[in-house]
Coordinates of C-alpha atoms and ligand atoms in Angstrom, one line a residue:
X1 CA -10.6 -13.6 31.0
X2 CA -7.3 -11.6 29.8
X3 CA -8.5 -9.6 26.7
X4 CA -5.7 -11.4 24.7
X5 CA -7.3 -14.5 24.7
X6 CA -10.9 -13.5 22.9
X7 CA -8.4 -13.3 19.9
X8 CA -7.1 -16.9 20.2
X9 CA -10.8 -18.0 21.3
X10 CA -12.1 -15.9 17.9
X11 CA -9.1 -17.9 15.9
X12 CA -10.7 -21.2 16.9
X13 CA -14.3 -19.9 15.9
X14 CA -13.0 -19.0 12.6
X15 CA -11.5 -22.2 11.7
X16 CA -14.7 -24.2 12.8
X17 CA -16.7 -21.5 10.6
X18 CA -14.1 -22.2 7.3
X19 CA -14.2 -25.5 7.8
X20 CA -17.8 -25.9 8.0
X21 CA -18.2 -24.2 4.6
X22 CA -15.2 -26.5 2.8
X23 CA -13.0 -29.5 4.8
X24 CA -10.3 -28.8 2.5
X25 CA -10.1 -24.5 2.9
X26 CA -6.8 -25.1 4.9
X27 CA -5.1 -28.0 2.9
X28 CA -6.3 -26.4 -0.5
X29 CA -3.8 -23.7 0.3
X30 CA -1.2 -24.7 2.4
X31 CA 1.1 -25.9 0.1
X32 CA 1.7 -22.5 -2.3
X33 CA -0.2 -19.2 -2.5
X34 CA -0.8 -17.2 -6.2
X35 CA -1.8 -13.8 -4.9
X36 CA -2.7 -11.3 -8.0
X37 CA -2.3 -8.6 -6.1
X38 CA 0.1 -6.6 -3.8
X39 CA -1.1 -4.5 -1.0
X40 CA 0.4 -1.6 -0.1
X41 CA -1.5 -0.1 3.1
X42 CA -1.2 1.8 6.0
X43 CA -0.9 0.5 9.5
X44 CA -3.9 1.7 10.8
X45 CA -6.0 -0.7 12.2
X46 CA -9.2 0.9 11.0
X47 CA -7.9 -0.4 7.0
X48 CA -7.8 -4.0 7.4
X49 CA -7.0 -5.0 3.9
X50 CA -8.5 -8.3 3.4
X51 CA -11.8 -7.3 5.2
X52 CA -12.4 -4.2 3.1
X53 CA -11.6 -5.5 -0.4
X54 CA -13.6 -8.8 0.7
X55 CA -10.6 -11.0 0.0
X56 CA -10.2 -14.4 1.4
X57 CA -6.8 -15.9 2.8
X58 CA -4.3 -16.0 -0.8
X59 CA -5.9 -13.4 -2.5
X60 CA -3.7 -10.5 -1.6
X61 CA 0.0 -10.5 -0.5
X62 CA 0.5 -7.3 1.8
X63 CA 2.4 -4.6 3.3
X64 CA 1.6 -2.3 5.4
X65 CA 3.6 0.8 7.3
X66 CA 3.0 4.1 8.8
X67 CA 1.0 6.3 5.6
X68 CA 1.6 3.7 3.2
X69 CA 4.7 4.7 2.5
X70 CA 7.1 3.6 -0.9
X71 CA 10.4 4.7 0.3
X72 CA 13.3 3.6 -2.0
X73 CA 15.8 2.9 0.6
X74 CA 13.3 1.0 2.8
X75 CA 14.8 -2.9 2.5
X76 CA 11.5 -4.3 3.9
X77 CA 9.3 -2.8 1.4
X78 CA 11.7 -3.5 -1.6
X79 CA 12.1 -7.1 -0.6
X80 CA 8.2 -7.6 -0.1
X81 CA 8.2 -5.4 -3.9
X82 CA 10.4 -7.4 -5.4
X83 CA 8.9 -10.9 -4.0
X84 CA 5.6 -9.9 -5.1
X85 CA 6.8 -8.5 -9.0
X86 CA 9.6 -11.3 -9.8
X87 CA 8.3 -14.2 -7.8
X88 CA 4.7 -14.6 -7.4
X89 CA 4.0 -12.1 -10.7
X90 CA 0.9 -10.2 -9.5
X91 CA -0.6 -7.9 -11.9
X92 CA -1.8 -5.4 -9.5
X93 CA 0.0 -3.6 -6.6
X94 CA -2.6 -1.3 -4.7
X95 CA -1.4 1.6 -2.9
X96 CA -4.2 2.6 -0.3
X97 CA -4.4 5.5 1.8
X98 CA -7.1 6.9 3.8
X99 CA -8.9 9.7 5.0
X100 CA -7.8 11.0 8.9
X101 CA -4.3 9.3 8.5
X102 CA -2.7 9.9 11.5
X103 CA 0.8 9.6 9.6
X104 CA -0.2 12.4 7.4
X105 CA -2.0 14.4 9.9
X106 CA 1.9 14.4 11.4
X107 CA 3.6 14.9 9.1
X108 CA 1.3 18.5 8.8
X109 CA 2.4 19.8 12.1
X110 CA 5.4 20.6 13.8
X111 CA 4.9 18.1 16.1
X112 CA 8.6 16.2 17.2
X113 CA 7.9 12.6 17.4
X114 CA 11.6 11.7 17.4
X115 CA 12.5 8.5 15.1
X116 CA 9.4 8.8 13.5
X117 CA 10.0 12.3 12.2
X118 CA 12.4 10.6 10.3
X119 CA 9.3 8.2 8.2
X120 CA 6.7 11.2 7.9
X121 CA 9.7 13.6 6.4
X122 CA 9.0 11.5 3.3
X123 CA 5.2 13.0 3.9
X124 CA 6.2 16.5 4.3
X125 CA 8.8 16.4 1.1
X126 CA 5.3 15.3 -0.7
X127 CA 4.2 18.8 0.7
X128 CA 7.2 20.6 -0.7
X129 CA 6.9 19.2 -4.3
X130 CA 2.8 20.5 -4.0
X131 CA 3.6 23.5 -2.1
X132 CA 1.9 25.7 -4.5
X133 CA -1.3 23.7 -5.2
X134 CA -1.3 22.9 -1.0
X135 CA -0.8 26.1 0.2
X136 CA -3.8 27.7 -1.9
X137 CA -6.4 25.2 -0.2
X138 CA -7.9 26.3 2.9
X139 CA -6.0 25.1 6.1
X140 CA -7.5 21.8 8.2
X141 CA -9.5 19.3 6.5
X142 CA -9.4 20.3 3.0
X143 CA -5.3 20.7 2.8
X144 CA -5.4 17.1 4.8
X145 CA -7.3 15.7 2.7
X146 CA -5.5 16.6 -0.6
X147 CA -2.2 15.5 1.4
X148 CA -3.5 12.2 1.5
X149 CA -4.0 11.7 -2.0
X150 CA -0.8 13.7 -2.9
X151 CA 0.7 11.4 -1.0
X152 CA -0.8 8.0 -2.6
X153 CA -0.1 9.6 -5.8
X154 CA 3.3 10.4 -5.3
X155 CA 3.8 6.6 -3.5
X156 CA 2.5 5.4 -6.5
X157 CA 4.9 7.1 -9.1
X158 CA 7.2 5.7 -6.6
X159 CA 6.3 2.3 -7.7
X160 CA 6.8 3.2 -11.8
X161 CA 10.5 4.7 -10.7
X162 CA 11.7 1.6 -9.2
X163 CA 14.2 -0.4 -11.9
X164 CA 12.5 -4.2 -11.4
X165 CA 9.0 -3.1 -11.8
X166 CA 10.3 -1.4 -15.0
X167 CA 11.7 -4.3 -16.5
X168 CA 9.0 -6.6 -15.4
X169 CA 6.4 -4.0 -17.4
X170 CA 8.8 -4.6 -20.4
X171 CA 9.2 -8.5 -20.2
X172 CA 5.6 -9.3 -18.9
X173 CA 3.4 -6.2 -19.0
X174 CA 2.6 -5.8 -15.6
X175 CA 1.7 -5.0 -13.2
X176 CA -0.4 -2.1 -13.2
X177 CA -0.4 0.4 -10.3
X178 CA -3.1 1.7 -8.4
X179 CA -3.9 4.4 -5.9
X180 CA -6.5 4.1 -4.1
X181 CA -8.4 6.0 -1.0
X182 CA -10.2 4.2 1.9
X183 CA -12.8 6.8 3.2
X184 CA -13.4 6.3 7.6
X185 CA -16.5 7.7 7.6
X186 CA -18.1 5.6 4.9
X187 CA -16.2 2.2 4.7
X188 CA -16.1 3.5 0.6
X189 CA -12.8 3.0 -1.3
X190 CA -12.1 5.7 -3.9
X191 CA -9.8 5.3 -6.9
X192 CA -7.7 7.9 -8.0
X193 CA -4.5 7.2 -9.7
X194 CA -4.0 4.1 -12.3
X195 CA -1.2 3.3 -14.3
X196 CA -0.5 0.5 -16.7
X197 CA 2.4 -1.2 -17.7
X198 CA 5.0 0.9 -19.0
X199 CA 3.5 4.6 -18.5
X200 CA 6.8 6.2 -16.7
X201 CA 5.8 9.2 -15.0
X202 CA 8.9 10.7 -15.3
X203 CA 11.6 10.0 -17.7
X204 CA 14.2 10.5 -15.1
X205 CA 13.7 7.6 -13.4
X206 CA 13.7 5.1 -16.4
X207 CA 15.9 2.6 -16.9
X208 CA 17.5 0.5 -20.0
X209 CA 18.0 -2.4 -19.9
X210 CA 20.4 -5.2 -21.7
X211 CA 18.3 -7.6 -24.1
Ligands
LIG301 CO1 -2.8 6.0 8.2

């Protein structure tokens, strides 16, 4: 058999197995879905989102690109942002990086990947703004390790700078932010970085608005 169609054979296995536990699982959300929370992940496919938080199919509304990336000219994420903040009001956007990502691992090197130097420059301008704090931690795992939460950090304050998440923390008071580290080795999710509703980060970024 192809190895393409274990996937589609696995699909019909899964429906039998939801629909053995509750006839209605499909219809009960087929018409609408109220996610609370956006994911923001990375594309690797050892960080399935849903799996890892033990979320079920509604629960989380997600995006995922190369290092979890919040880039402020990036149409895709914005539109997905926006959607998720204005729309279907969750209260919670996660930002979740993890350990050994090969984006960031990239992004350390001089390695020429063509286009995609282009995505992981965001990573190494997150090494620039920590130069000083990066540079004084020994080279290899440790340094690539702190990159990876530098970088959720910084993806996170990314989130706080952007003008409609403001102005949804003033009218609504939410959502709150999260960082959040998905450890390889262990399966373990660590949480580093939360803010709530209307903490800027950096005062250069904020935004009035008309009442
Ligand atoms: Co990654």
């Amino acid at each position: 058999m192809d190895d393409y169609r274990r996937l589609l054979l696995n699909n019909r296995a899964w429906v039998k197995d939801k629909l053995d536990l509750r006839p209605d699982f499909f219809e009960a959300t087929a018409t609408e879905q109220r996610p609370e929370y956006l994911w923001i992940g990375c594309s690797d496919s050892r960080v399935p989102a849903e799996e890892v938080t033990g979320t079920h199919p509604g629960e989380l509304f997600v995006h995922r690109n190369v290092a979890n990336m919040v880039v402020h000219t990036d149409f895709n994420m914005l539109s997905v942002l926006q959607y998720a903040v204005e729309i279907l009001c969750v209260k919670h956007i996660i930002v979740c990086g993890h350990y050994g990502c090969g984006g960031v691992r990239t992004a350390l090197s001089r390695r020429d990947l063509g286009l995609i130097n282009k995505w992981l420059r965001h990573i190494k301008d997150v090494y620039r703004f920590h130069s000083t704090e990066l540079d004084a931690i020994p080279e290899g795992q440790p340094r690539f390790d702190r990159l990876v939460e530098l970088n959720v950090i910084e993806q996170v304050h990314h989130l706080a700078d952007i003008s409609f998440v403001q102005r949804a923390w003033r009218k609504h008071q939410r959502p709150m932010l999260h960082g959040w580290i998905y450890d390889l080795h262990t399966g373990l999710i660590n949480d580093i970085v939360k803010i709530d509703p209307g903490d800027h980060p950096h005062d250069i970024y904020e935004y009035d608005f008309e009442p």
